[in-house]
Tab-separated table of C-alpha atoms in Angstrom:
chain	number	residue	atom	x	y	z
A	66	MET	CA	0.000	0.000	0.000
A	67	PRO	CA	1.481	3.412	-0.947
A	68	HIS	CA	2.397	5.720	1.915
A	69	ARG	CA	-0.051	8.632	2.474
A	70	PRO	CA	1.132	11.754	4.299
A	71	SER	CA	-0.654	12.367	7.553
A	72	SER	CA	-3.114	15.254	7.895
A	73	LEU	CA	-0.664	16.855	10.339
A	74	PHE	CA	2.049	16.834	7.695
A	75	CYS	CA	-0.356	18.400	5.134
A	76	ARG	CA	-1.299	21.202	7.510
A	77	SER	CA	2.366	21.908	8.218
A	78	ALA	CA	3.143	22.075	4.510
A	79	ILE	CA	0.297	24.523	3.899
A	80	ARG	CA	1.496	26.753	6.732
A	81	LEU	CA	5.010	26.701	5.276
A	82	VAL	CA	3.780	27.777	1.828
A	83	VAL	CA	1.645	30.574	3.290
A	84	GLY	CA	4.598	31.770	5.348
A	85	LEU	CA	6.874	31.845	2.320
A	86	VAL	CA	4.337	33.861	0.325
A	87	ALA	CA	4.017	36.418	3.134
A	88	ALA	CA	7.789	36.693	3.464
A	89	LEU	CA	8.207	37.252	-0.257
A	90	ALA	CA	5.551	39.994	-0.164
A	91	LEU	CA	7.424	41.823	2.607
A	92	TRP	CA	10.937	41.412	1.255
A	93	GLY	CA	9.813	42.073	-2.308
A	94	CYS	CA	9.901	45.771	-1.457
A	95	ALA	CA	13.685	45.601	-1.288
A	96	ALA	CA	14.190	43.355	-4.306
A	97	LYS	CA	16.144	44.726	-7.259
A	98	ALA	CA	13.477	44.232	-9.901
A	99	PRO	CA	14.233	45.224	-13.508
A	100	ILE	CA	13.197	48.794	-14.204
A	101	PRO	CA	10.632	49.022	-17.021
A	102	ARG	CA	11.840	51.305	-19.784
A	103	SER	CA	8.685	53.405	-19.503
A	104	SER	CA	9.568	54.326	-15.893
A	105	ARG	CA	13.093	55.540	-16.643
A	106	THR	CA	11.859	59.094	-17.130
A	107	PRO	CA	11.688	60.906	-13.755
A	108	ALA	CA	8.155	61.891	-12.785
A	109	THR	CA	9.082	65.598	-12.840
A	110	MET	CA	10.169	65.273	-16.489
A	111	ARG	CA	6.968	63.698	-17.805
A	112	PRO	CA	4.171	65.645	-19.540
A	113	TYR	CA	1.445	66.896	-17.166
A	114	THR	CA	-1.880	68.673	-17.587
A	115	ILE	CA	-3.134	71.642	-15.545
A	116	LYS	CA	-6.497	73.316	-16.241
A	117	GLY	CA	-6.757	71.564	-19.595
A	118	VAL	CA	-3.279	72.636	-20.764
A	119	THR	CA	-0.567	69.999	-21.256
A	120	TYR	CA	3.036	70.948	-20.472
A	121	ARG	CA	6.058	68.973	-21.684
A	122	PRO	CA	9.126	69.607	-19.481
A	123	LEU	CA	12.423	70.240	-21.253
A	124	HIS	CA	15.056	67.504	-21.003
A	125	THR	CA	17.874	70.016	-21.183
A	126	ALA	CA	18.184	73.543	-19.862
A	127	ARG	CA	20.957	74.452	-22.288
A	128	GLY	CA	20.578	77.920	-23.799
A	129	TYR	CA	17.214	78.703	-22.198
A	130	ASP	CA	16.477	82.452	-22.261
A	131	GLU	CA	12.990	83.956	-21.823
A	132	LYS	CA	11.332	87.275	-21.015
A	133	GLY	CA	7.945	87.607	-19.367
A	134	ILE	CA	6.102	88.305	-16.130
A	135	ALA	CA	7.307	86.997	-12.754
A	136	SER	CA	5.093	86.584	-9.711
A	137	TRP	CA	5.838	85.173	-6.266
A	138	TYR	CA	4.309	82.685	-3.814
A	139	GLY	CA	4.901	82.191	-0.121
A	140	PRO	CA	2.797	81.923	3.056
A	141	GLY	CA	0.037	79.692	1.693
A	142	PHE	CA	2.582	77.154	0.414
A	143	HIS	CA	5.302	77.388	3.081
A	144	GLY	CA	5.907	73.968	4.629
A	145	HIS	CA	4.074	72.099	1.862
A	146	LEU	CA	5.689	69.794	-0.692
A	147	THR	CA	7.062	71.117	-3.957
A	148	SER	CA	6.811	69.201	-7.245
A	149	ASN	CA	10.185	67.514	-6.703
A	150	GLY	CA	9.281	66.325	-3.188
A	151	GLU	CA	11.083	68.986	-1.159
A	152	THR	CA	9.424	70.909	1.641
A	153	TYR	CA	8.834	74.415	0.329
A	154	ASP	CA	10.753	77.039	2.281
A	155	GLN	CA	9.762	80.554	1.233
A	156	TYR	CA	12.964	81.945	2.749
A	157	GLN	CA	15.222	80.009	0.354
A	158	MET	CA	16.317	81.256	-3.081
A	159	THR	CA	14.136	78.995	-5.209
A	160	CYS	CA	11.500	79.326	-7.904
A	161	ALA	CA	8.829	77.456	-9.838
A	162	HIS	CA	8.948	76.996	-13.599
A	163	LYS	CA	6.594	75.083	-15.894
A	164	LEU	CA	9.228	73.471	-18.131
A	165	LEU	CA	12.821	73.654	-16.867
A	166	PRO	CA	14.379	70.527	-15.270
A	167	MET	CA	14.367	70.428	-11.484
A	168	GLN	CA	17.568	71.754	-9.836
A	169	THR	CA	18.284	74.071	-12.789
A	170	MET	CA	19.969	77.285	-11.633
A	171	VAL	CA	18.509	80.355	-13.324
A	172	ARG	CA	19.462	84.009	-13.266
A	173	VAL	CA	16.363	86.163	-12.976
A	174	THR	CA	16.733	89.859	-13.806
A	175	ASN	CA	14.053	92.399	-12.976
A	176	LEU	CA	13.905	94.457	-16.182
A	177	GLN	CA	12.128	97.284	-14.360
A	178	ASN	CA	14.840	98.009	-11.782
A	179	GLY	CA	17.903	96.064	-12.972
A	180	ARG	CA	18.153	93.804	-9.900
A	181	SER	CA	19.336	90.246	-10.520
A	182	CYS	CA	19.775	87.017	-8.550
A	183	VAL	CA	20.270	83.267	-9.067
A	184	LEU	CA	17.475	80.872	-8.043
A	185	ARG	CA	17.080	77.080	-8.089
A	186	VAL	CA	14.074	75.483	-9.790
A	187	ASN	CA	12.352	73.074	-7.382
A	188	ASP	CA	8.660	73.430	-8.254
A	189	ARG	CA	6.195	73.696	-11.156
A	190	GLY	CA	4.248	76.839	-12.013
A	191	PRO	CA	3.031	79.525	-12.349
A	192	PHE	CA	-0.168	78.454	-14.094
A	193	VAL	CA	-1.510	81.937	-14.718
A	194	SER	CA	-1.547	83.085	-18.342
A	195	GLY	CA	1.390	85.297	-19.273
A	196	ARG	CA	3.560	84.469	-16.244
A	197	ILE	CA	6.825	82.586	-16.751
A	198	VAL	CA	8.281	82.133	-13.249
A	199	ASP	CA	7.059	82.060	-9.639
A	200	LEU	CA	9.619	83.396	-7.159
A	201	SER	CA	10.000	82.415	-3.531
A	202	LEU	CA	9.419	85.159	-0.968
A	203	ALA	CA	13.200	85.515	-0.607
A	204	GLY	CA	13.630	85.836	-4.362
A	205	ALA	CA	10.793	88.340	-4.637
A	206	LYS	CA	12.301	90.578	-1.956
A	207	THR	CA	15.768	90.379	-3.520
A	208	LEU	CA	14.422	91.377	-6.937
A	209	GLY	CA	12.063	94.067	-5.647
A	210	VAL	CA	8.938	92.175	-6.731
A	211	TYR	CA	7.510	91.622	-3.218
A	212	GLY	CA	5.593	94.885	-2.904
A	213	ARG	CA	4.376	95.094	-6.504
A	214	GLY	CA	3.417	91.408	-6.779
A	215	THR	CA	4.610	91.017	-10.378
A	216	ALA	CA	7.346	92.404	-12.615
A	217	LYS	CA	8.734	91.943	-16.104
A	218	VAL	CA	11.841	89.778	-15.907
A	219	ARG	CA	14.384	87.878	-17.941
A	220	VAL	CA	15.097	84.232	-17.054
A	221	GLN	CA	18.459	82.822	-18.166
A	222	VAL	CA	19.923	79.440	-17.328
A	223	GLU	CA	23.211	79.462	-15.407
A	224	GLY	CA	24.821	76.412	-17.041
A	225	GLU	CA	23.292	72.912	-16.973
A	226	VAL	CA	21.703	71.020	-14.105
A	227	PRO	CA	24.724	69.948	-11.988
A	228	GLY	CA	25.598	66.317	-12.720
A	229	ALA	CA	22.642	65.692	-15.046
A	230	THR	CA	23.090	63.181	-17.871
A	231	PRO	CA	22.413	64.172	-21.511
A	232	ASP	CA	18.892	62.697	-21.341
A	233	GLY	CA	17.975	64.785	-18.298
A	234	GLU	CA	18.584	62.141	-15.589
A	235	LEU	CA	19.335	63.922	-12.306
A	236	PRO	CA	22.296	63.094	-10.053
A	237	GLY	CA	21.735	60.978	-6.954
A	238	PRO	CA	21.559	59.591	-4.448
A	239	PHE	CA	17.788	59.444	-3.944
A	240	PHE	CA	15.489	58.314	-1.144
A	241	VAL	CA	11.793	57.585	-0.689
A	242	GLN	CA	10.160	59.446	2.193
A	243	VAL	CA	7.702	57.135	3.949
A	244	GLY	CA	6.845	59.063	7.106
A	245	ALA	CA	7.388	62.184	9.226
A	246	PHE	CA	6.968	62.372	13.010
A	247	ALA	CA	7.227	64.966	15.748
A	248	ASP	CA	8.287	62.133	18.107
A	249	ARG	CA	11.711	60.732	17.197
A	250	ARG	CA	10.871	57.357	18.794
A	251	ASN	CA	8.165	56.764	16.191
A	252	ALA	CA	10.632	57.597	13.433
A	253	GLU	CA	13.181	55.172	14.882
A	254	ARG	CA	10.616	52.365	15.009
A	255	LEU	CA	9.774	52.900	11.340
A	256	LEU	CA	13.481	53.040	10.460
A	257	SER	CA	13.959	49.637	12.116
A	258	ARG	CA	11.186	48.217	9.911
A	259	LEU	CA	12.952	49.503	6.809
A	260	PHE	CA	16.276	47.983	7.883
A	261	ALA	CA	14.529	44.653	8.511
A	262	ALA	CA	13.015	44.803	5.000
A	263	GLY	CA	16.451	45.229	3.416
A	264	TYR	CA	16.726	49.003	2.974
A	265	ALA	CA	20.202	49.236	4.510
A	266	GLY	CA	20.775	52.833	3.421
A	267	SER	CA	17.671	54.238	5.103
A	268	ARG	CA	17.979	57.233	7.407
A	269	ILE	CA	16.215	59.758	9.641
A	270	ASN	CA	16.438	63.372	8.490
A	271	TYR	CA	14.957	66.227	10.489
A	272	LYS	CA	13.446	69.505	9.344
A	273	GLU	CA	12.111	72.368	11.447
A	274	ILE	CA	8.881	73.922	10.150
A	275	ASP	CA	7.191	76.810	11.958
A	276	GLY	CA	9.066	76.016	15.170
A	277	THR	CA	8.286	72.270	15.187
A	278	ARG	CA	10.994	69.706	14.445
A	279	TYR	CA	9.858	66.812	12.248
A	280	PHE	CA	11.809	63.576	11.950
A	281	ARG	CA	11.448	62.359	8.377
A	282	VAL	CA	12.079	58.699	7.565
A	283	HIS	CA	13.766	58.033	4.229
A	284	ALA	CA	14.069	54.592	2.593
A	285	GLY	CA	17.148	54.240	0.429
A	286	ILE	CA	19.599	54.514	-1.141
A	287	PHE	CA	18.862	54.690	-4.901
A	288	ALA	CA	21.259	55.835	-7.627
A	289	THR	CA	18.690	57.242	-10.064
A	290	PRO	CA	15.202	58.774	-9.898
A	291	ALA	CA	13.892	55.809	-11.905
A	292	GLU	CA	15.134	53.275	-9.335
A	293	ALA	CA	13.706	55.374	-6.531
A	294	ASP	CA	10.346	55.631	-8.322
A	295	VAL	CA	10.129	51.835	-8.662
A	296	ALA	CA	10.733	51.520	-4.906
A	297	ARG	CA	8.198	54.273	-4.236
A	298	LEU	CA	5.511	52.332	-6.085
A	299	ARG	CA	6.187	49.288	-3.881
A	300	LEU	CA	6.419	51.251	-0.650
A	301	ALA	CA	3.287	53.253	-1.399
A	302	THR	CA	1.248	50.057	-1.007
A	303	ILE	CA	2.282	50.095	2.666
A	304	PHE	CA	3.056	53.771	3.320
A	305	ASP	CA	0.404	56.000	1.821
A	306	GLY	CA	1.795	59.171	0.258
A	307	ALA	CA	5.403	57.938	-0.136
A	308	PHE	CA	7.417	60.186	-2.470
A	309	VAL	CA	10.914	60.466	-3.943
A	310	ILE	CA	13.430	63.065	-2.737
A	311	ALA	CA	16.982	63.939	-3.769
A	312	GLN	CA	19.694	64.152	-1.139
């Protein structure tokens, strides 16, 4: 008579299979899966549509020179996320542009008073007809735009995006932010989970906003925005609102 496995053995085998599936689901977040070609373009470089208008970001900033109206934005956006995942700080010398690659350094000259300064692109906008750049509060005060609200300016690129490849790929390293806490102990517990899942380069980074210190948990490290975006898609199934940031 052929040997039949006992019911106890069958139950043990089923539990083993279920356990393996669960383990693969958890550790799959850290697996080095092939990056689909369609995801190699950073999210900030893909076409996007605002109010029915589609914008196609430039893959190179080389030679960009434009004249038009500048405006500024500040208090209502301070502390919120910019298009490239940074926390907007109105006191930094940054600006928003609809098309230029993120991290591009631009010289903005107020054609009405001759003032000039260099700003870093870290956001998208402005989406008001006729306006070509949105200045931070710091930039607006430096250029003399703060009181007037708008001014005619010239925007010129100061070289290329530092370290960018010819196809517009930005320099790394990159991380995926999965949480932010006022209590450091909560951040440390989440960091331990990331280490256990195989994200050996993860870290805690703090930022003070309106007098409160936030401990931000970053999963990493990733060499390119595309690799980070693949990880973000996996992590977002566990951590709602996960997003990619540059170091």
